[in-house]
Short mmCIF file of C-alpha atoms in Angstrom, two decimals:
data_model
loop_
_atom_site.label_atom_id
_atom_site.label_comp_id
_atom_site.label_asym_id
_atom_site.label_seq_id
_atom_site.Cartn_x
_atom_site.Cartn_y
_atom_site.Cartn_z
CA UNK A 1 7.95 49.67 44.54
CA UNK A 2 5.82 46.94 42.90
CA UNK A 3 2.12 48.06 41.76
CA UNK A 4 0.85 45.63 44.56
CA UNK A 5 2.54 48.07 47.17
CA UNK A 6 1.57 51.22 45.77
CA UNK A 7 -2.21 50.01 45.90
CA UNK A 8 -1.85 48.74 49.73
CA UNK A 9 -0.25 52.21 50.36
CA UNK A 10 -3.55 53.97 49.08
CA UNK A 11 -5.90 51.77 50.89
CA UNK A 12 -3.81 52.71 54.18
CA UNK A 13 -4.38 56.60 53.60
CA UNK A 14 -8.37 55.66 52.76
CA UNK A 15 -7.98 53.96 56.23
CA UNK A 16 -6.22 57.22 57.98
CA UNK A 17 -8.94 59.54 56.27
CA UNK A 18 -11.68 57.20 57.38
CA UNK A 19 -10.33 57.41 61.11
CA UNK A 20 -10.04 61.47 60.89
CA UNK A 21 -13.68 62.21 59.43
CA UNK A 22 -14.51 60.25 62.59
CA UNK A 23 -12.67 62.30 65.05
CA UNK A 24 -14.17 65.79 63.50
CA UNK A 25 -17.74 64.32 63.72
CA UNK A 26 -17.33 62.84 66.81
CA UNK A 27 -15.98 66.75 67.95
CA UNK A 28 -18.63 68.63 66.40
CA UNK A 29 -20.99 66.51 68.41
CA UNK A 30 -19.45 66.92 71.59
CA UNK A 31 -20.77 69.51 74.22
CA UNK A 32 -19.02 72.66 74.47
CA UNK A 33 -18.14 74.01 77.98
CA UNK A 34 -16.06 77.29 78.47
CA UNK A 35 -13.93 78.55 81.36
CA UNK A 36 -11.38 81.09 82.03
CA UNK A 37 -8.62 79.28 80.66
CA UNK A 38 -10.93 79.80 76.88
CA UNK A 39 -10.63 76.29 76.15
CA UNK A 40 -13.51 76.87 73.84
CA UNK A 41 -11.04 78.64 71.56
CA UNK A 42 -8.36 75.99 71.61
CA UNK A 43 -10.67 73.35 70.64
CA UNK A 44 -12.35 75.25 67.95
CA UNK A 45 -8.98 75.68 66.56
CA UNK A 46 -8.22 72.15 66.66
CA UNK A 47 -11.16 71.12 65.05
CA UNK A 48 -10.26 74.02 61.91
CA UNK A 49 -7.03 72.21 61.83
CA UNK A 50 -8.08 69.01 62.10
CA UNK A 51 -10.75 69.56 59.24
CA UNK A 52 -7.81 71.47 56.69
CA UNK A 53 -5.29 68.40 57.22
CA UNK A 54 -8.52 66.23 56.24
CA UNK A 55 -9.30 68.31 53.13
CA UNK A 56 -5.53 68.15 52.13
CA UNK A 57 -5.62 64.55 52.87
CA UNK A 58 -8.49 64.10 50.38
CA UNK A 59 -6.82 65.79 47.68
CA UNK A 60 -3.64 63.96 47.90
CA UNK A 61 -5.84 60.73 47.81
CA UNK A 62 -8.18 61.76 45.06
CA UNK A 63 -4.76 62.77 43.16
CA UNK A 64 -2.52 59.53 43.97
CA UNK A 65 -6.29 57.20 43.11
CA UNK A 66 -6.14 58.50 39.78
CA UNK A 67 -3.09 58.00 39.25
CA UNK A 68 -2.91 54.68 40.77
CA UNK A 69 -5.97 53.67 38.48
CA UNK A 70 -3.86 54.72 35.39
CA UNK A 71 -0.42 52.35 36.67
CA UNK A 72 -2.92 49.40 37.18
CA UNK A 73 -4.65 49.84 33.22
CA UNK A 74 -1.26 49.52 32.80
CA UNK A 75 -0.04 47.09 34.56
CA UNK A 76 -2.88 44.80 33.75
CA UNK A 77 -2.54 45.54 30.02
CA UNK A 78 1.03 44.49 30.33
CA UNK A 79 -0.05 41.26 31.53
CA UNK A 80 -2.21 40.52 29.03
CA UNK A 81 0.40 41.37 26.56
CA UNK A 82 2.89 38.77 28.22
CA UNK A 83 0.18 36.16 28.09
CA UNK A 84 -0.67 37.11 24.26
CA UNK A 85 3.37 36.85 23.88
CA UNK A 86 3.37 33.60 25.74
CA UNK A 87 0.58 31.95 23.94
CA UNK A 88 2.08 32.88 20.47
CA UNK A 89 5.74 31.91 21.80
CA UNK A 90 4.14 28.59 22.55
CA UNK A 91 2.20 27.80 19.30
CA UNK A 92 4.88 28.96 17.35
CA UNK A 93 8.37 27.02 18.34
CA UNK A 94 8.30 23.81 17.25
CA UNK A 95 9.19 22.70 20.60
CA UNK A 96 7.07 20.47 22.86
CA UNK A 97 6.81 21.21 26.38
CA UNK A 98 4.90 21.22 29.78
CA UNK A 99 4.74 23.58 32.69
CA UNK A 100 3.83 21.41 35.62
CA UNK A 101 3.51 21.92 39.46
CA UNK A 102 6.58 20.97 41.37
CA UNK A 103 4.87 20.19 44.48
CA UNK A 104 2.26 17.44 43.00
CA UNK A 105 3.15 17.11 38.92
CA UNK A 106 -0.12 18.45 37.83
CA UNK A 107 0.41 20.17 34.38
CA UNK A 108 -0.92 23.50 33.99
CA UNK A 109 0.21 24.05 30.69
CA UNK A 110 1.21 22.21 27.48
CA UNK A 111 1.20 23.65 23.69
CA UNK A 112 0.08 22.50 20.69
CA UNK A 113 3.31 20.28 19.67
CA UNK A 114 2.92 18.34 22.97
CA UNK A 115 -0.41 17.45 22.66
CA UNK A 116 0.36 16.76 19.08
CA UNK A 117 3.49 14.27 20.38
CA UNK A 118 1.09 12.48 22.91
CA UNK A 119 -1.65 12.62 20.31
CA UNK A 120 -3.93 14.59 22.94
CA UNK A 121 -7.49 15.89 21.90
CA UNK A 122 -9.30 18.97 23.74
CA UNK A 123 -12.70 16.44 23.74
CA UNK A 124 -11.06 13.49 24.95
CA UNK A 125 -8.05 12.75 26.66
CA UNK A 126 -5.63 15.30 28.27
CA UNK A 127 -2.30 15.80 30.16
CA UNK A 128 -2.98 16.11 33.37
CA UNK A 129 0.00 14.71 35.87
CA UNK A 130 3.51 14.63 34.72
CA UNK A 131 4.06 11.10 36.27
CA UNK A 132 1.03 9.69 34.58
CA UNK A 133 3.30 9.54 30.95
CA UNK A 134 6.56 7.50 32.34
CA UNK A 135 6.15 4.04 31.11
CA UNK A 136 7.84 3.11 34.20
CA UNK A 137 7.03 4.98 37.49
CA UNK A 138 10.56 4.37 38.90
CA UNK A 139 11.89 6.67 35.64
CA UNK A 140 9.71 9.71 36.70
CA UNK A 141 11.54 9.11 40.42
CA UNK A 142 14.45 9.26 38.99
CA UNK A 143 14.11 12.56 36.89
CA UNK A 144 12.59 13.84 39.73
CA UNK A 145 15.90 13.00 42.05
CA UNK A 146 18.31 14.20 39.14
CA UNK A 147 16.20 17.29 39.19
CA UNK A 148 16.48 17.82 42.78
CA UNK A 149 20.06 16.63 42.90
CA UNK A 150 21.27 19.48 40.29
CA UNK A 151 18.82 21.74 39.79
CA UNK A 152 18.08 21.48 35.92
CA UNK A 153 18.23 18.26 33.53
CA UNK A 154 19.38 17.68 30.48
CA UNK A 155 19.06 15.22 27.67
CA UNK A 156 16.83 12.84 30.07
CA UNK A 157 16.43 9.51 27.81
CA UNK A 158 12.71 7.67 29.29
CA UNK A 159 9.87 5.78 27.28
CA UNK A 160 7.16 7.58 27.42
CA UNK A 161 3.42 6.78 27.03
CA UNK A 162 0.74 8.27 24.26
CA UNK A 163 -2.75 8.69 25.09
CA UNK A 164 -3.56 5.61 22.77
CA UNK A 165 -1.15 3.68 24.92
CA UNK A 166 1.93 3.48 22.16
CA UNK A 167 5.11 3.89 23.77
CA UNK A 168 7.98 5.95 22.22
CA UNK A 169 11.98 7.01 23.56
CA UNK A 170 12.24 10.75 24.33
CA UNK A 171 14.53 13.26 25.45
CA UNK A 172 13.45 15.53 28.31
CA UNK A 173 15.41 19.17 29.18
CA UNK A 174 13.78 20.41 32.48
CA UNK A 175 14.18 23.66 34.44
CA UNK A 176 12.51 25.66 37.21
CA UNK A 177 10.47 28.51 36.88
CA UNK A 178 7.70 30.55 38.50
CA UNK A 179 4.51 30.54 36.40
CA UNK A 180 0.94 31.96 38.02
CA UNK A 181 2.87 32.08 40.70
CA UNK A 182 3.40 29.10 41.68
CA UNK A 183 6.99 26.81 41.83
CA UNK A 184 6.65 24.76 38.39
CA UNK A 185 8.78 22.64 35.89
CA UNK A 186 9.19 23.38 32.34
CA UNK A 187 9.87 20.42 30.70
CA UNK A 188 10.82 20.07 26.87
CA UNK A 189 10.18 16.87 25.35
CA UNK A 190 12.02 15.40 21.88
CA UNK A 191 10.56 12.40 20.41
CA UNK A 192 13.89 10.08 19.59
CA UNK A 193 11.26 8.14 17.55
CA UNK A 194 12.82 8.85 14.60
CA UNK A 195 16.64 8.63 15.86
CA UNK A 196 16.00 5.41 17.61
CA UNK A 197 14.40 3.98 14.22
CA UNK A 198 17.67 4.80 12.59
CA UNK A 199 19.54 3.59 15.17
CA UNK A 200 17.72 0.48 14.79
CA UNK A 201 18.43 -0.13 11.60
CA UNK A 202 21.51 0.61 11.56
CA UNK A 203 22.45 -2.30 14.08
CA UNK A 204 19.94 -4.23 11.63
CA UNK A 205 22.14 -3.97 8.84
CA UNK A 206 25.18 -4.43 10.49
CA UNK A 207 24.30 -7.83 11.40
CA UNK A 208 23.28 -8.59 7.90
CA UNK A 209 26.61 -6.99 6.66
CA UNK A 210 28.41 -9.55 9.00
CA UNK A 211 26.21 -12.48 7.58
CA UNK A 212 26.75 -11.77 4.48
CA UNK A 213 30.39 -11.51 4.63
CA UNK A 214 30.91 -14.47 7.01
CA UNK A 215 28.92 -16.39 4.41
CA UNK A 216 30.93 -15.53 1.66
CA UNK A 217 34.05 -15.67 3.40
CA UNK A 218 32.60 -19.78 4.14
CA UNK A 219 31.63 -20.09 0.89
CA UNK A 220 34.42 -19.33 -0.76
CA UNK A 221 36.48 -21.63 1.50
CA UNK A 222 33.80 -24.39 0.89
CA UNK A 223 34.18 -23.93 -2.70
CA UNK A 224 37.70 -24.36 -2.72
CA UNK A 225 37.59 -27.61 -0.82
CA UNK A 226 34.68 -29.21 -2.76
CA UNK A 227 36.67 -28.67 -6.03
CA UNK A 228 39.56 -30.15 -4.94
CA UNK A 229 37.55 -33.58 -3.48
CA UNK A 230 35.09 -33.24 -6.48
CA UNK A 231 38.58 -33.97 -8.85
CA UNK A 232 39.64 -36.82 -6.24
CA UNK A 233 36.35 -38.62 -5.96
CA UNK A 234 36.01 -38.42 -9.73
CA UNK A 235 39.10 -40.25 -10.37
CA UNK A 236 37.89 -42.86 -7.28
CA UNK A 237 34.77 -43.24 -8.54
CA UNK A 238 36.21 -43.86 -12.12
CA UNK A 239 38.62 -46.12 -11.14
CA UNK A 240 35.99 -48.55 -8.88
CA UNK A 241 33.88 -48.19 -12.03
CA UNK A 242 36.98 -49.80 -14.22
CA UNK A 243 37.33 -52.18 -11.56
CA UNK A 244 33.65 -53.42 -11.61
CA UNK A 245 33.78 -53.75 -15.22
CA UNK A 246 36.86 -56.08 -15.22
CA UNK A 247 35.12 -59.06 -12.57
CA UNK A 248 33.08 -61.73 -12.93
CA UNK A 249 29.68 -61.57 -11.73
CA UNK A 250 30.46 -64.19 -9.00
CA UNK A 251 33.70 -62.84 -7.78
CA UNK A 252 33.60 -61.78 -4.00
CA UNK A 253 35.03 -58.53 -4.46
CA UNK A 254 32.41 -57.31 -6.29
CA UNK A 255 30.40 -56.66 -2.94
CA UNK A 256 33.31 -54.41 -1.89
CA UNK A 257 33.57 -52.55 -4.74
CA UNK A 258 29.40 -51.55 -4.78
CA UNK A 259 29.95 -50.48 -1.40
CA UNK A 260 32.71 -48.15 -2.47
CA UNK A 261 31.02 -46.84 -5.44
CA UNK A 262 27.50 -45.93 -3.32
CA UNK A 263 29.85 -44.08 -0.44
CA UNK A 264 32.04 -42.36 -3.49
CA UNK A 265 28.66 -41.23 -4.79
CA UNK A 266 27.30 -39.86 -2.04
CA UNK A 267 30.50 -38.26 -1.27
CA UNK A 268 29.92 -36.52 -4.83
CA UNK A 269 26.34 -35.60 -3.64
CA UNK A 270 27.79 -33.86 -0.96
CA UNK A 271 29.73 -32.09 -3.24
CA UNK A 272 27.12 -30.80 -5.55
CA UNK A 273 25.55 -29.47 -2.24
CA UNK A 274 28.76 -27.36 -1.11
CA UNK A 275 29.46 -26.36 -4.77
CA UNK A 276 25.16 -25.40 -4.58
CA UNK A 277 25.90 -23.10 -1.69
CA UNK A 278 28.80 -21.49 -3.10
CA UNK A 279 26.89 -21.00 -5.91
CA UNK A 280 29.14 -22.73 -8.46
CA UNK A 281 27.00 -24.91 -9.86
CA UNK A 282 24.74 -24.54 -13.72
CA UNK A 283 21.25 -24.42 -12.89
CA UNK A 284 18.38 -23.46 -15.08
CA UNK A 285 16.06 -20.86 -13.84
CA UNK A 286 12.31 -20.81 -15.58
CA UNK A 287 9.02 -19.51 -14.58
CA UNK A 288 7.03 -22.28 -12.69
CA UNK A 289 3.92 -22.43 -10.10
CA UNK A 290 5.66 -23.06 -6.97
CA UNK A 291 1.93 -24.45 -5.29
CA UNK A 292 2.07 -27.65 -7.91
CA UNK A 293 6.18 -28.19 -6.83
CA UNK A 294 5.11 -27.89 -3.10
CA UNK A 295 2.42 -30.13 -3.27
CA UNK A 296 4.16 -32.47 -5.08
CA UNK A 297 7.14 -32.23 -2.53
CA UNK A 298 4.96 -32.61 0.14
CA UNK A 299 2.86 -35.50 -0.64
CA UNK A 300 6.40 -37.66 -1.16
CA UNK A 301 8.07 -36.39 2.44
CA UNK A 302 4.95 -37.55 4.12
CA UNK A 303 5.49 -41.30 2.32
CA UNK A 304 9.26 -40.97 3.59
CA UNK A 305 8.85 -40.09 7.07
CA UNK A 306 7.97 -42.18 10.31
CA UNK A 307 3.97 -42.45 10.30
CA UNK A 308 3.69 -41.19 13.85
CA UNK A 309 5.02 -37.39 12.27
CA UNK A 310 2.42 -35.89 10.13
CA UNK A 311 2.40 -33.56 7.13
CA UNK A 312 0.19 -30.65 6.87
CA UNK A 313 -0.17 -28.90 4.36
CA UNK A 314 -1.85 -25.60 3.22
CA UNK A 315 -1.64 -23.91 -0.08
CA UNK A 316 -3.20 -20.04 0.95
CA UNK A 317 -2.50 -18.34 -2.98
CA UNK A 318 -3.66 -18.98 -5.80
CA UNK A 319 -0.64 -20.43 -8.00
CA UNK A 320 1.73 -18.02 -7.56
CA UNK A 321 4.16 -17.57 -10.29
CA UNK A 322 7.77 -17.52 -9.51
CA UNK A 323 11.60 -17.42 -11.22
CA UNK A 324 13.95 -20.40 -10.31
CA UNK A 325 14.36 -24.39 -10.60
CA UNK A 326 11.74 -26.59 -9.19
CA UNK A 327 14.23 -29.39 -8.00
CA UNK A 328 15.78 -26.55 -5.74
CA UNK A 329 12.18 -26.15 -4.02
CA UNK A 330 12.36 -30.02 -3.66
CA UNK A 331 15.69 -29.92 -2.19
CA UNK A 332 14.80 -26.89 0.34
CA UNK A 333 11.12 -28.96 1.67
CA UNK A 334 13.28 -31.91 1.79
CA UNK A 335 16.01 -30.36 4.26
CA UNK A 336 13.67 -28.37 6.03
CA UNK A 337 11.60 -31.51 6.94
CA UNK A 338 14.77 -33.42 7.40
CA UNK A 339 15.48 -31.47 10.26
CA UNK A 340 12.15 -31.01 11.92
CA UNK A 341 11.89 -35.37 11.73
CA UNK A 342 15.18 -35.39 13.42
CA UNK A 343 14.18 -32.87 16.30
CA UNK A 344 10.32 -35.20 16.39
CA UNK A 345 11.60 -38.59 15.90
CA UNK A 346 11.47 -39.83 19.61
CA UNK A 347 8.00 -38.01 20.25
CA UNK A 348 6.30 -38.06 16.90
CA UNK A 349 4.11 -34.55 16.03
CA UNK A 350 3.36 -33.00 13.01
CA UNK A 351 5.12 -30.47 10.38
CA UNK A 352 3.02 -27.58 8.82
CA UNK A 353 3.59 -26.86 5.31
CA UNK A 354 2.11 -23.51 3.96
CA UNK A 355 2.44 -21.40 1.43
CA UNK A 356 1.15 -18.30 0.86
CA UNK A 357 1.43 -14.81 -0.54
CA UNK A 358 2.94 -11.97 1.64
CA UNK A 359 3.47 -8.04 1.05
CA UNK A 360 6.76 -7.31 3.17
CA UNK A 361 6.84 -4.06 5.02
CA UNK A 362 10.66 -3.83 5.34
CA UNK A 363 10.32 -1.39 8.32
CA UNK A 364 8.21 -3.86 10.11
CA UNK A 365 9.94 -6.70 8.59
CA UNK A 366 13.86 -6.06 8.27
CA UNK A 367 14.75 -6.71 11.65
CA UNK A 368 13.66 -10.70 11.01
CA UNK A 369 15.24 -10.86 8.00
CA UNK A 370 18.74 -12.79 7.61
CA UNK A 371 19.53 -10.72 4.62
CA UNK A 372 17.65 -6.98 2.80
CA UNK A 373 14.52 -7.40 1.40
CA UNK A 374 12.37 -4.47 -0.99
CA UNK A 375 8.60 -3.50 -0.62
CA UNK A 376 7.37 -5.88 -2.90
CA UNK A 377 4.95 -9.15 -3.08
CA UNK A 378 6.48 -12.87 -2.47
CA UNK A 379 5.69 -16.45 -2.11
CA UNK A 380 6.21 -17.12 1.44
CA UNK A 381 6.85 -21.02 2.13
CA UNK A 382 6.56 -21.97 5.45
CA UNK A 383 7.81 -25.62 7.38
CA UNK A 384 6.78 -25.28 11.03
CA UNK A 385 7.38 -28.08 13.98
CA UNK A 386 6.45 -28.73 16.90
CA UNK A 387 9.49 -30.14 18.42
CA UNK A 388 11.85 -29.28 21.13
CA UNK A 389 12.65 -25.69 19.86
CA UNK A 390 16.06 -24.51 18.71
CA UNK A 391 18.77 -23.30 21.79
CA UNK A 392 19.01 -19.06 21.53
CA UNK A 393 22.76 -20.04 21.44
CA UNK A 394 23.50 -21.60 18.54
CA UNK A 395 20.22 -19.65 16.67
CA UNK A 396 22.61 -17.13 15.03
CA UNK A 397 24.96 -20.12 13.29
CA UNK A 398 22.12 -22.40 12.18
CA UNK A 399 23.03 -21.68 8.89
CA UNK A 400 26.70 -22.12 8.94
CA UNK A 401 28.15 -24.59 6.26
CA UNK A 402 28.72 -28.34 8.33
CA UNK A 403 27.20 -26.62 11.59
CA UNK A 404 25.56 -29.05 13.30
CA UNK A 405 23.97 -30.82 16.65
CA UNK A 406 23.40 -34.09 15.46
CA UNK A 407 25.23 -37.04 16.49
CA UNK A 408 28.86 -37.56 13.85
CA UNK A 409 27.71 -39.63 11.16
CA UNK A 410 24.39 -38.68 11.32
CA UNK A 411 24.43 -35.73 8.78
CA UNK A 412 27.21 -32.99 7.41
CA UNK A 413 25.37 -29.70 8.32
CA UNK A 414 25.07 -28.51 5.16
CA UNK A 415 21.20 -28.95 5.12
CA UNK A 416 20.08 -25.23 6.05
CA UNK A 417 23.15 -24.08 4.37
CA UNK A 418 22.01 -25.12 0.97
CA UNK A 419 18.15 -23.95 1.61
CA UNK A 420 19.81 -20.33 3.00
CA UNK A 421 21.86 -20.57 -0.35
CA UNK A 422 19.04 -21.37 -2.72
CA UNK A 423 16.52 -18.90 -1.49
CA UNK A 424 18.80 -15.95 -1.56
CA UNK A 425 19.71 -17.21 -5.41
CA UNK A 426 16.33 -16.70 -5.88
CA UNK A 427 16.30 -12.65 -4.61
CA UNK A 428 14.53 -13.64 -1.41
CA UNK A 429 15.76 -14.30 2.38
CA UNK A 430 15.16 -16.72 5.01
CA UNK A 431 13.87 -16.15 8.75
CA UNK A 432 14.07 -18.53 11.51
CA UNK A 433 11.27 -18.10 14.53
CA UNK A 434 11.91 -21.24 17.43
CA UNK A 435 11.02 -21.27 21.00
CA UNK A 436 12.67 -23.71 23.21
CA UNK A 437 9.88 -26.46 23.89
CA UNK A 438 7.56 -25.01 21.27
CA UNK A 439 8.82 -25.62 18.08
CA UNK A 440 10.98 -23.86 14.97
CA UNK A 441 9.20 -22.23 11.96
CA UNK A 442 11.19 -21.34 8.89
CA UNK A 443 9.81 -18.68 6.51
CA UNK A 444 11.05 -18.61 3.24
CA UNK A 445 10.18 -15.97 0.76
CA UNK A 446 10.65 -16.16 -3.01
CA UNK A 447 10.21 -12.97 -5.28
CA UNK A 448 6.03 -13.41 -6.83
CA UNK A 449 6.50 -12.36 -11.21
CA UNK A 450 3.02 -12.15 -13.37
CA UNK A 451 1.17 -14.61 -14.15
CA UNK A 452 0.76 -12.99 -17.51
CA UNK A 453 2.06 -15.54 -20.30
#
């Protein structure tokens, strides 16, 4: 029997006695008549019984209300020991969770960790419907038909929403319960922040793992190749050379043979490119102001290129100091703007050329970046367009050795090759932004030294 019946039971007897004190009063005021049959007796005696069975009553109640006083101190003391036991239970797992109304989601109950997840405030803002922190309302439907559908949940993956308005992935474990009496929810809620960070970058440095192996695998192939024609156009070029030296300076075949040397020669340009990539080439690395070499650089591409495409340029740092060979910083503004001319010759437009210094944030930054980059400060050189944008589907092999989308004999593809090449010679990386019909940016980042002499 449950305290709640035990106390009804006593207010039933209270009821009875109530009833019975009536009856005795309502006797002793009544007249009196007697006749032969001495009714006056009989009712005396019923009133004497009538009045014992009350006083026995009373005693029974006075005994069962004091006893019934001590189960409820009781009772209620227990209570309040399960709420004490609850509160502590609740501040002390490192668990968030929420009790909430099944009926209409309102939350009657969330402890410290939740409101430390959702990054609540007593003063300000405040759980107060389980809906309200589904980034998408059709997510809380569905946890609310899984629910229904099996009774309990279980690792429930949603994006949730702070009270500052961040989103973040979490993991929701849901069962019913009573709680103040009423049908509720407790819900316990992991933040996968963490997990899906990791995950993250994980996948981020897989796909530099499969650059950098692709481009070694290329490299080494190019390599091999560019050896092989750099010893065969050597002995061509030597050989046109001996040929030159043994005609006249009016003999017709002397036009032939200048043609033959100028297309053997670029050949071995191309060559020095591959073999630049593959990094099998002697270069001379020296501390040098990169801001002079870009300016330089960009003041000559703007007397190369068709008047109607214009060079900007914007020098944010003051001389920064870097490690490497100046002609390679010629050769990467010279591809880069090679290729944004190409994808603006029909329209004209203009190319941005900035450079600047940059603190990279590798969580913040990594995922952009073609290859790993440390916390540290860089150079960042910048050639933006605004041409025709660069498809999504070829984005991921712009910097394949002799990739390319222009027309054949209108370039080898080995222009971003050398640039990706280069830059990572230099410690730093290369990042490609481009929207179709609103232009490529490419970010280049060199590795900042002191300026101390």
């Amino acid at each position: 029997m449950t305290f709640s019946d035990f106390r009804d039971g006593s207010k039933k007897r209270k009821i009875e006695i109530k009833k019975m004190e009536k009856k005795v009063i309502s006797l002793r005021h009544k007249k009196i008549y007697t006749n032969k049959n001495n009714q006056l007796k009989i009712l005396v005696s019923e009133v004497e019984e009538l009045r014992s069975e009350l006083n026995d009553l009373k005693l029974i109640l006075e005994a069962v209300t004091g006893h019934s006083d001590e189960i409820e101190a009781c009772l209620l003391e227990k209570v309040r020991a399960g709420d004490r036991l609850f509160h502590v239970i609740s501040k002390t797992i490192p668990v968030p969770f929420v009790i909430s109304r099944k009926d209409n989601g309102s939350i009657l109950f969330s402890n410290s960790y939740a409101e430390k997840v959702f990054k609540l405030s007593h003063e300000g803002f405040s759980l107060n419907n389980l809906p309200d922190i589904y980034d998408d309302p059709d997510e809380s439907r569905r946890f609310l038909t899984c629910l229904s559908d099996q009774g309990r949940i279980e690792n429930f993956e949603v994006k949730l929403r702070k009270s500052d308005g961040t989103l973040f992935w979490a993991s929701l474990f849901s069962q019913s319960v009573s709680f103040r009496g009423k049908d509720c929810l407790l819900t316990v809620v992991f933040d996968l922040t963490e997990r899906k960070q990791a995950e993250k970058e994980k996948l981020i440095l897989e796909r530099q793992l499969r650059q950098v192996q692709k481009m070694e695998a290329m490299g080494t192939f190019a390599g091999g190749i560019a050896h092989d024609f750099n010893g065969i156009l050597t002995i061509i070029l030597g050989n046109l050379q001996l040929a030159q030296s043994k005609l006249t300076d009016d003999s017709p075949v002397g036009k032939y043979l200048k043609d033959a040397v100028a297309a053997t020669t670029r050949g071995t340009s191309l060559i020095t490119q591959i073999l630049t990539f593959c990094r099998q080439t002697k270069e001379e690395k020296k501390p040098f102001r990169i801001s002079s070499v870009v300016s330089e650089a960009a003041q000559m591409i703007q007397s190369l290129i068709p008047s109607k495409i214009n060079v900007c340029l914007s020098i944010k740092t003051a001389m920064p100091i870097i490690i490497g060979d100046p002609t390679h910083i010629h050769q990467i503004l010279m591809n880069l703007c090679a290729n944004a001319v190409h994808a603006m010759e029909e329209e004209g437009g203009a190319i941005d050329i900035i450079l600047e210094n940059i603190s990279i944030n590798p969580e913040t930054e990594q995922e952009k970046m073609i290859f790993p980059l440390k916390t540290r400060a860089y150079a960042r050189l910048t050639v933006r367009d605004n041409g025709p944008g660069i498809d999504k589907e070829i984005m991921d092999r712009i910097f394949e050795p002799f990739f390319t989308t222009k027309a054949p004999g209108q370039g080898s593809g080995m222009g971003l090759s050398i640039v990706h090449g280069i830059v990572q010679r230099n410690g730093g990386t290369v990042t490609v932004e481009s929207e179709s019909g609103k232009g490529t940016a490419f970010y280049c980042y060199f590795p900042l030294i002191s300026d101390e002499k």
